[in-house]
Amino acid sequence: MLNQITNFKHSDEYRSRIHSLIPGGAHTYSKGDDQFPVLSPAAIARGKGAYVWDVDNNKYLDCSMGLTSVSLGHAYEPVLDAIRVELENGVNFQRPAKIEMEMAEIFLGLVPSHQMIKFAKNGSTVTSAAVKLARAYTGRKLVAFPSDHPFYSYDDWFIGRTACNKGVPSEFSELTATFLSTDLRTLQELFEKYPQQIACVISEPEKSHINDPSYCKRLSELCKKNGALFIMDEMITGFKTAFPGSIHKFSGCADLATWGKGIANGFSFCALTGKKEIMELGGIRQKGEEKVFLISSTHGGETISMAAAIATVEEFKKKRVLEHNHEIGRFFSEKASEVILKKHLAGLVDIVKSEWLPLFTFKDKNGSVCPGMRTLTMQEMIKRGVLFQGIFVPCFSHNRTDVEFFMAALEETLDVYSAALEKGFASFLVGEPAKPVFRRFL
Ligand SMILES: Cc1ncc(COP(=O)(O)O)c(C=O)c1O
């Protein structure tokens, strides 16, 4: 039997104070207390490689790696070395920092179908900038995204179309339309319903649980035919599905692409890349043209995050990082399937096998997806030293031993799961099930 973590004293203190200081208790709702069981770390004190330590000094194998942003590992030495050098030169100046041109050339070197790039500190900024640029370029107002994908921005154009639209005037949300990524006839219908009104379609290029290799091509063709731009959001897929991302497989089909998580090993560096004739609208050299205020950010040119991004790109190139991560993803997927079979839980605990993002679904004994069973699984994995929410994001610091450790915890957890199938999760779960991030009421 694995050691069990039972001490959450400092976590409980943290939880009891943080919500009166920070609304939501965190800076993305995905990190919030309502996303985790009660018996869980409330805050992380430090991380190294594939492991993190909470405020009670409990050690966990990390599975989601900073919401998928940490592609090499926590406090990864070659990235830290690059930052230390840059730090000594100062981090923000009255004019652009020298490293901005180096960064632009390196990143665009990875995306041959795009000629210009703009930096920002978070993903929402670049997806919103892409939408603005598409509206400016096409002179149209409407935006479309797949409603079966979870998140593109906290800005009004996106969040106004979710259940959490309080604070967004309906005039804004009405400028966004949705379709289903699993049925592109619904996008065709949107183009028919709003002829020559849709400026762009923004979409992730692929999901590990939806396997449709023709999706991007068909989406881009529909956009072209109807005069809309295709924005490929590589926030999650970047540096994961391929290098630099899915755009490598579907080259040329995206007019604009957005990047963030994973490209700077967790540092705050995001980017919008695109075709020159569109991106140039955000420039200042087309005399007499109306100016498009694309991205303006005091911190957009901060240097250490760029040093982190350059070091991350170098590591990916030098050390065949993607191959390693994919090998771990495949090994993980195989091992997890074996454990599920061994525990006779096939059909109740499902795993999507994936080399870049294996993910689980947890069901009750009637076969219905069950948040309570999922939260119970999290509780039991956390107790056994695995910080787990239902996905595994392979990074360069994960090795086969870490995967074996995960599987030992999973085996024991699934025994509790089987017992809970009979008695109900409430007999085993302390506190309430985790809640959906996008819910109208608290
Ligand atoms: C596909 C996608 N796009 C955009 C974003 C926004 O990124 P950020 O949280 O850095 O603003 C996210 C964040 O989860 C995302 O998953």
Coordinates of C-alpha atoms and ligand atoms in Angstrom, one line a residue:
M1 CA 0.0 0.0 0.0
L2 CA 1.3 3.5 -0.9
N3 CA 1.9 6.1 1.8
Q4 CA -1.2 8.2 2.4
I5 CA -1.2 12.0 2.7
T6 CA -3.5 13.1 5.5
N7 CA -2.1 16.5 6.6
F8 CA -3.7 19.5 4.9
K9 CA -3.4 21.9 7.9
H10 CA -1.8 24.8 6.1
S11 CA -3.9 24.2 3.0
D12 CA -7.0 24.5 5.2
E13 CA -5.8 27.7 6.6
Y14 CA -5.0 29.0 3.1
R15 CA -8.5 28.0 1.9
S16 CA -10.1 29.8 4.8
R17 CA -8.4 33.1 4.1
I18 CA -7.8 33.4 0.4
H19 CA -11.4 34.0 -0.7
S20 CA -11.7 37.2 1.3
L21 CA -8.5 38.5 -0.4
I22 CA -8.9 37.3 -4.0
P23 CA -12.3 36.8 -5.7
G24 CA -12.4 33.2 -6.8
G25 CA -9.3 32.5 -4.7
A26 CA -7.1 32.1 -7.8
H27 CA -6.3 33.7 -11.2
T28 CA -8.1 31.3 -13.4
Y29 CA -11.3 29.6 -12.3
S30 CA -9.7 26.3 -13.3
K31 CA -7.5 26.5 -10.3
G32 CA -10.3 27.3 -7.9
D33 CA -11.3 25.3 -4.8
D34 CA -14.6 24.3 -6.4
Q35 CA -12.5 22.3 -8.9
F36 CA -11.0 20.0 -6.3
P37 CA -12.0 17.8 -3.4
V38 CA -11.8 19.1 0.2
L39 CA -8.9 16.7 0.9
S40 CA -6.5 18.4 -1.5
P41 CA -3.7 21.0 -1.5
A42 CA -5.0 24.5 -1.5
A43 CA -1.8 26.0 -2.8
I44 CA 1.5 24.9 -4.2
A45 CA 4.7 26.1 -2.5
R46 CA 7.2 24.9 -5.2
G47 CA 7.8 22.5 -8.0
K48 CA 10.8 20.7 -9.5
G49 CA 10.7 18.5 -12.6
A50 CA 7.5 16.5 -12.6
Y51 CA 6.7 17.0 -8.9
V52 CA 5.1 19.8 -6.8
W53 CA 5.1 20.4 -3.0
D54 CA 2.1 21.9 -1.3
V55 CA 2.0 24.3 1.7
D56 CA 2.2 21.4 4.1
N57 CA 5.2 20.0 2.2
N58 CA 3.3 17.1 0.8
K59 CA 4.9 15.9 -2.5
Y60 CA 2.8 15.1 -5.6
L61 CA 3.4 13.8 -9.1
D62 CA 2.0 16.5 -11.3
C63 CA -0.4 15.5 -14.1
S64 CA -1.7 18.7 -15.5
M65 CA 1.6 20.6 -15.5
G66 CA 0.4 24.2 -14.9
L67 CA -2.8 23.8 -16.9
T68 CA -0.7 22.2 -19.7
S69 CA 1.8 25.2 -19.8
V70 CA 4.9 23.5 -18.4
S71 CA 6.2 21.4 -21.2
L72 CA 9.7 20.7 -19.9
G73 CA 9.3 20.5 -16.2
H74 CA 9.0 22.8 -13.2
A75 CA 12.0 25.0 -12.4
Y76 CA 13.8 23.4 -15.4
E77 CA 17.5 24.2 -15.2
P78 CA 18.3 25.2 -18.8
V79 CA 15.4 27.6 -18.8
L80 CA 16.4 29.0 -15.4
D81 CA 19.9 29.5 -16.7
A82 CA 18.7 31.6 -19.7
I83 CA 16.4 33.6 -17.4
R84 CA 19.2 34.4 -15.0
V85 CA 21.4 35.8 -17.8
E86 CA 18.5 38.0 -19.1
L87 CA 17.5 39.1 -15.7
E88 CA 20.9 40.8 -15.2
N89 CA 20.2 43.0 -18.2
G90 CA 16.9 44.5 -16.9
V91 CA 13.4 43.4 -17.9
N92 CA 11.5 46.4 -19.4
F93 CA 12.6 49.5 -21.3
Q94 CA 11.3 52.6 -22.9
R95 CA 12.0 51.1 -26.4
P96 CA 11.6 47.5 -27.5
A97 CA 14.1 45.1 -26.0
K98 CA 16.8 43.7 -28.3
I99 CA 15.5 40.2 -27.6
E100 CA 12.1 40.9 -29.3
M101 CA 13.5 40.7 -32.8
E102 CA 15.4 37.5 -31.9
M103 CA 12.2 36.0 -30.4
A104 CA 10.2 37.0 -33.5
E105 CA 12.7 35.4 -35.9
I106 CA 13.0 32.2 -33.9
F107 CA 9.2 31.7 -33.5
L108 CA 8.4 32.6 -37.1
G109 CA 11.1 30.2 -38.2
L110 CA 8.9 27.4 -36.7
V111 CA 5.7 28.6 -38.6
P112 CA 6.7 29.0 -42.2
S113 CA 3.1 29.8 -43.4
H114 CA 3.1 32.9 -41.2
Q115 CA 5.3 36.0 -41.6
M116 CA 4.5 38.2 -38.7
I117 CA 4.1 37.8 -34.9
K118 CA 2.8 39.8 -32.0
F119 CA 3.5 39.0 -28.3
A120 CA 1.3 39.1 -25.2
K121 CA 1.3 37.9 -21.7
N122 CA -1.8 35.6 -21.8
G123 CA -3.9 33.6 -24.2
S124 CA -7.1 35.6 -24.0
T125 CA -5.2 38.7 -25.2
V126 CA -4.0 36.9 -28.3
T127 CA -7.3 35.2 -29.2
S128 CA -9.1 38.5 -28.7
A129 CA -6.5 40.3 -30.8
A130 CA -7.0 37.7 -33.6
V131 CA -10.7 38.3 -33.6
K132 CA -10.3 42.1 -33.7
L133 CA -7.8 41.7 -36.6
A134 CA -10.2 39.5 -38.5
R135 CA -13.1 42.0 -38.0
A136 CA -10.8 44.8 -39.2
Y137 CA -9.6 42.8 -42.2
T138 CA -13.0 41.6 -43.4
G139 CA -15.1 44.6 -42.3
R140 CA -17.5 42.1 -40.8
K141 CA -18.9 41.8 -37.3
L142 CA -19.7 38.2 -36.4
V143 CA -17.4 35.6 -34.9
A144 CA -17.9 31.8 -34.7
F145 CA -16.5 29.1 -32.4
P146 CA -17.4 25.5 -31.7
S147 CA -19.7 25.3 -28.6
D148 CA -18.3 21.8 -27.8
H149 CA -14.9 23.3 -27.1
P150 CA -14.3 24.6 -23.6
F151 CA -12.6 28.0 -23.7
Y152 CA -11.1 30.6 -26.0
S153 CA -11.0 33.9 -24.0
Y154 CA -12.4 35.6 -20.9
D155 CA -13.3 38.6 -23.1
D156 CA -16.8 39.5 -24.0
W157 CA -16.9 38.0 -27.5
F158 CA -16.4 34.5 -26.0
I159 CA -17.6 34.5 -22.4
G160 CA -20.8 36.3 -23.5
R161 CA -21.7 33.1 -25.3
T162 CA -21.3 30.8 -22.3
A163 CA -23.5 30.3 -19.2
C164 CA -21.3 32.8 -17.4
N165 CA -22.3 35.9 -19.3
K166 CA -23.3 38.2 -16.4
G167 CA -21.6 41.5 -17.0
V168 CA -21.6 41.2 -20.7
P169 CA -24.2 43.2 -22.6
S170 CA -26.3 41.1 -24.9
E171 CA -25.4 43.4 -27.8
F172 CA -21.8 41.9 -27.6
S173 CA -22.8 38.3 -27.2
E174 CA -25.1 38.5 -30.2
L175 CA -22.1 39.2 -32.3
T176 CA -20.8 35.6 -31.7
A177 CA -22.4 32.5 -33.1
T178 CA -21.6 28.8 -32.4
F179 CA -21.4 25.6 -34.3
L180 CA -20.5 22.0 -33.5
S181 CA -16.9 20.8 -34.3
T182 CA -18.3 17.3 -34.7
D183 CA -20.7 18.3 -37.4
L184 CA -19.4 21.0 -39.8
R185 CA -22.8 21.1 -41.5
T186 CA -23.7 23.4 -38.5
L187 CA -21.0 25.8 -39.6
Q188 CA -22.2 25.7 -43.2
E189 CA -25.7 26.6 -41.8
L190 CA -24.2 29.6 -40.0
F191 CA -22.6 30.9 -43.2
E192 CA -26.0 30.5 -44.8
K193 CA -27.9 32.2 -42.0
Y194 CA -25.4 35.1 -41.9
P195 CA -24.2 35.6 -45.4
Q196 CA -21.0 37.8 -45.7
Q197 CA -21.3 38.6 -42.0
I198 CA -18.9 36.2 -40.3
A199 CA -15.4 37.7 -40.0
C200 CA -13.7 34.6 -38.6
V201 CA -14.0 31.1 -37.2
I202 CA -11.7 30.4 -34.2
S203 CA -11.1 26.8 -33.3
E204 CA -8.6 24.4 -31.7
P205 CA -7.2 22.3 -34.5
E206 CA -7.7 19.0 -32.7
K207 CA -8.8 17.4 -29.5
S208 CA -7.4 14.1 -28.1
H209 CA -10.9 12.7 -27.7
I210 CA -12.2 13.7 -31.2
N211 CA -10.3 12.0 -33.9
D212 CA -11.0 13.8 -37.2
P213 CA -7.9 14.4 -39.3
S214 CA -9.9 16.2 -42.0
Y215 CA -11.4 18.8 -39.6
C216 CA -9.0 21.7 -40.2
K217 CA -8.9 21.2 -43.9
R218 CA -12.7 21.2 -44.2
L219 CA -13.1 24.1 -41.8
S220 CA -10.5 26.2 -43.7
E221 CA -12.2 25.4 -47.0
L222 CA -15.6 26.5 -45.6
C223 CA -14.0 29.8 -44.3
K224 CA -12.3 30.5 -47.7
K225 CA -15.5 29.8 -49.6
N226 CA -17.4 32.3 -47.4
G227 CA -14.7 35.0 -47.1
A228 CA -14.0 34.4 -43.4
L229 CA -10.6 34.0 -41.7
F230 CA -9.7 30.8 -39.9
I231 CA -7.9 31.4 -36.6
M232 CA -6.2 28.2 -35.3
D233 CA -6.0 28.3 -31.5
E234 CA -2.9 26.3 -30.6
M235 CA -3.0 27.3 -26.9
I236 CA -3.3 23.7 -25.9
T237 CA -2.0 21.8 -29.0
G238 CA 1.1 24.0 -29.4
F239 CA 4.3 22.1 -28.6
K240 CA 2.2 19.0 -27.9
T241 CA 0.5 17.5 -30.9
A242 CA 3.5 18.3 -33.2
F243 CA 6.3 20.9 -33.3
P244 CA 5.5 23.7 -33.2
G245 CA 1.9 22.5 -33.2
S246 CA -0.9 21.1 -35.3
I247 CA -0.3 23.9 -37.8
H248 CA 2.7 21.8 -38.9
K249 CA 0.3 19.0 -40.0
F250 CA -2.3 21.3 -41.6
S251 CA 0.2 23.8 -42.9
G252 CA -1.2 26.8 -44.8
C253 CA -4.8 26.4 -43.8
A254 CA -4.8 28.9 -40.9
D255 CA -4.8 32.7 -41.6
L256 CA -3.9 33.4 -38.0
A257 CA -2.7 31.2 -35.1
T258 CA -2.6 31.8 -31.3
W259 CA -0.1 30.3 -29.0
G260 CA 0.6 30.3 -25.3
K261 CA 0.7 27.3 -22.9
G262 CA 3.8 25.2 -23.3
I263 CA 5.8 27.5 -25.5
A264 CA 7.7 29.1 -22.6
N265 CA 7.6 26.3 -20.1
G266 CA 5.0 28.0 -18.0
F267 CA 6.3 31.6 -18.3
S268 CA 4.0 34.3 -19.4
F269 CA 4.7 34.4 -23.1
C270 CA 1.9 34.1 -25.7
A271 CA 1.9 35.0 -29.4
L272 CA -0.4 35.7 -32.3
T273 CA 1.1 34.7 -35.7
G274 CA -0.4 35.3 -39.1
K275 CA -0.2 36.0 -42.7
K276 CA 1.5 39.3 -43.5
E277 CA -1.4 41.0 -45.3
I278 CA -3.6 40.5 -42.3
M279 CA -1.1 41.2 -39.5
E280 CA 0.3 44.3 -41.2
L281 CA -3.1 46.0 -40.4
G282 CA -1.8 46.2 -36.8
G283 CA 1.3 48.0 -38.0
I284 CA 2.2 51.7 -38.4
R285 CA 3.7 51.8 -41.9
Q286 CA 0.7 51.8 -44.2
K287 CA 0.5 55.6 -44.6
G288 CA -3.0 57.0 -44.7
E289 CA -4.7 53.8 -43.6
E290 CA -6.9 53.6 -40.5
K291 CA -4.9 52.3 -37.5
V292 CA -5.9 49.0 -35.9
F293 CA -5.0 49.1 -32.2
L294 CA -4.1 45.4 -32.2
I295 CA -2.3 44.7 -28.9
S296 CA -0.8 47.3 -26.6
S297 CA 0.7 46.0 -23.4
T298 CA 3.4 47.5 -21.2
H299 CA 4.4 44.0 -20.2
G300 CA 4.2 42.4 -23.7
G301 CA 7.9 43.1 -24.3
E302 CA 9.1 41.9 -20.8
T303 CA 12.3 40.1 -21.5
I304 CA 12.6 37.1 -19.1
S305 CA 9.6 35.4 -20.5
M306 CA 11.1 35.7 -23.9
A307 CA 14.4 34.3 -22.7
A308 CA 12.3 31.4 -21.3
A309 CA 10.5 30.9 -24.6
I310 CA 13.8 30.9 -26.6
A311 CA 15.4 28.4 -24.2
T312 CA 12.2 26.2 -24.4
V313 CA 12.4 26.2 -28.2
E314 CA 16.1 25.3 -28.1
E315 CA 15.4 22.4 -25.7
F316 CA 12.6 21.1 -28.0
K317 CA 15.0 21.2 -31.0
K318 CA 18.1 19.9 -29.3
K319 CA 16.7 17.1 -27.1
R320 CA 13.8 15.6 -29.2
V321 CA 11.4 16.7 -26.4
L322 CA 8.3 16.0 -28.5
E323 CA 9.3 12.4 -29.2
H324 CA 10.0 11.9 -25.4
N325 CA 6.6 13.4 -24.4
H326 CA 4.7 11.3 -27.0
E327 CA 6.5 8.1 -25.9
I328 CA 5.4 8.8 -22.3
G329 CA 1.8 9.6 -23.5
R330 CA 1.6 6.3 -25.3
F331 CA 3.2 4.3 -22.4
F332 CA 0.8 6.0 -20.0
S333 CA -2.3 5.2 -22.2
E334 CA -1.3 1.6 -22.5
K335 CA -0.7 1.2 -18.8
A336 CA -3.8 2.9 -17.7
S337 CA -5.9 0.7 -20.0
E338 CA -4.3 -2.3 -18.5
V339 CA -5.1 -1.2 -14.9
I340 CA -8.7 -0.4 -15.9
L341 CA -9.1 -3.9 -17.4
K342 CA -7.4 -5.6 -14.4
K343 CA -9.9 -3.9 -12.1
H344 CA -12.8 -4.9 -14.3
L345 CA -13.9 -1.3 -14.8
A346 CA -13.9 -1.0 -18.6
G347 CA -17.0 1.0 -19.6
L348 CA -17.2 2.7 -16.2
V349 CA -13.7 4.3 -16.2
D350 CA -12.8 5.2 -19.8
I351 CA -9.5 6.4 -21.1
V352 CA -8.9 8.2 -24.3
K353 CA -5.6 6.9 -25.4
S354 CA -3.4 9.7 -26.7
E355 CA 0.3 10.4 -27.1
W356 CA -0.2 14.1 -26.1
L357 CA -3.2 14.3 -23.8
P358 CA -4.7 11.0 -22.4
L359 CA -7.9 11.8 -20.6
F360 CA -10.3 9.8 -18.4
T361 CA -14.1 9.8 -18.0
F362 CA -15.6 8.5 -14.7
K363 CA -19.1 7.0 -14.7
D364 CA -21.5 5.7 -12.1
K365 CA -22.9 2.2 -12.1
N366 CA -25.6 3.1 -14.6
G367 CA -22.9 4.3 -17.0
S368 CA -23.7 8.0 -16.6
V369 CA -20.8 10.5 -16.4
C370 CA -20.5 11.3 -12.7
P371 CA -18.8 14.4 -11.2
G372 CA -19.0 12.7 -7.8
M373 CA -17.0 9.6 -9.0
R374 CA -14.5 11.9 -10.7
T375 CA -14.0 13.9 -7.6
L376 CA -13.7 10.8 -5.5
T377 CA -11.0 9.6 -7.9
M378 CA -9.1 12.9 -7.5
Q379 CA -9.4 12.6 -3.7
E380 CA -7.9 9.1 -3.7
M381 CA -5.1 9.9 -6.2
I382 CA -4.2 13.0 -4.2
K383 CA -4.1 11.0 -1.0
R384 CA -1.6 8.7 -2.7
G385 CA 0.6 11.6 -3.9
V386 CA -0.7 12.2 -7.4
L387 CA -2.2 15.6 -8.2
F388 CA -4.7 14.5 -10.7
Q389 CA -7.9 15.9 -12.2
G390 CA -8.7 13.5 -15.0
I391 CA -6.0 14.3 -17.6
F392 CA -2.3 13.5 -18.0
V393 CA -0.1 16.0 -19.8
P394 CA 3.2 14.4 -20.6
C395 CA 6.2 16.6 -20.1
F396 CA 10.0 16.2 -20.6
S397 CA 10.5 15.6 -16.9
H398 CA 8.0 12.7 -16.7
N399 CA 9.7 9.3 -17.0
R400 CA 8.4 5.7 -17.0
T401 CA 9.0 5.4 -13.3
D402 CA 6.6 8.3 -12.7
V403 CA 4.0 6.6 -14.9
E404 CA 4.5 3.3 -12.9
F405 CA 3.9 5.4 -9.7
F406 CA 0.7 6.9 -11.2
M407 CA -0.5 3.4 -12.0
A408 CA 0.2 2.1 -8.5
A409 CA -1.9 4.9 -7.1
L410 CA -4.6 4.3 -9.8
E411 CA -4.8 0.6 -8.9
E412 CA -5.5 1.4 -5.2
T413 CA -7.9 4.2 -6.1
L414 CA -9.9 2.0 -8.4
D415 CA -10.5 -0.4 -5.5
V416 CA -12.2 2.5 -3.7
Y417 CA -14.0 3.3 -6.9
S418 CA -15.4 -0.2 -7.2
A419 CA -16.7 0.0 -3.6
A420 CA -18.2 3.4 -4.3
L421 CA -20.0 2.0 -7.3
E422 CA -22.0 -0.1 -4.9
K423 CA -22.3 2.2 -1.9
G424 CA -22.4 5.5 -3.7
F425 CA -19.6 8.1 -3.9
A426 CA -21.0 10.1 -0.9
S427 CA -19.9 7.2 1.4
F428 CA -16.3 7.9 0.5
L429 CA -16.0 11.5 -0.7
V430 CA -15.3 14.2 1.9
G431 CA -17.2 17.3 0.9
E432 CA -19.0 18.0 -2.4
P433 CA -18.2 17.0 -6.0
A434 CA -16.2 19.4 -8.1
K435 CA -18.4 21.8 -10.0
P436 CA -18.2 22.9 -13.7
V437 CA -16.2 26.0 -14.3
F438 CA -18.9 27.4 -16.7
R439 CA -22.0 27.4 -14.6
R440 CA -24.5 30.3 -14.3
F441 CA -25.1 30.0 -10.6
L442 CA -22.6 29.4 -7.8
Ligands
LIG1 C1 -7.9 26.8 -26.2 C2 -7.6 28.0 -25.3 N1 -7.5 29.2 -25.8 C3 -7.3 30.3 -25.0 C4 -7.1 30.2 -23.7 C5 -6.8 31.4 -22.8 O1 -5.5 31.3 -22.3 P1 -5.1 32.2 -21.0 O2 -5.6 31.4 -19.8 O3 -3.6 32.2 -21.1 O4 -5.7 33.5 -21.2 C6 -7.1 28.9 -23.1 C7 -6.9 28.7 -21.7 O5 -7.3 27.7 -21.1 C8 -7.4 27.8 -23.9 O6 -7.5 26.5 -23.5

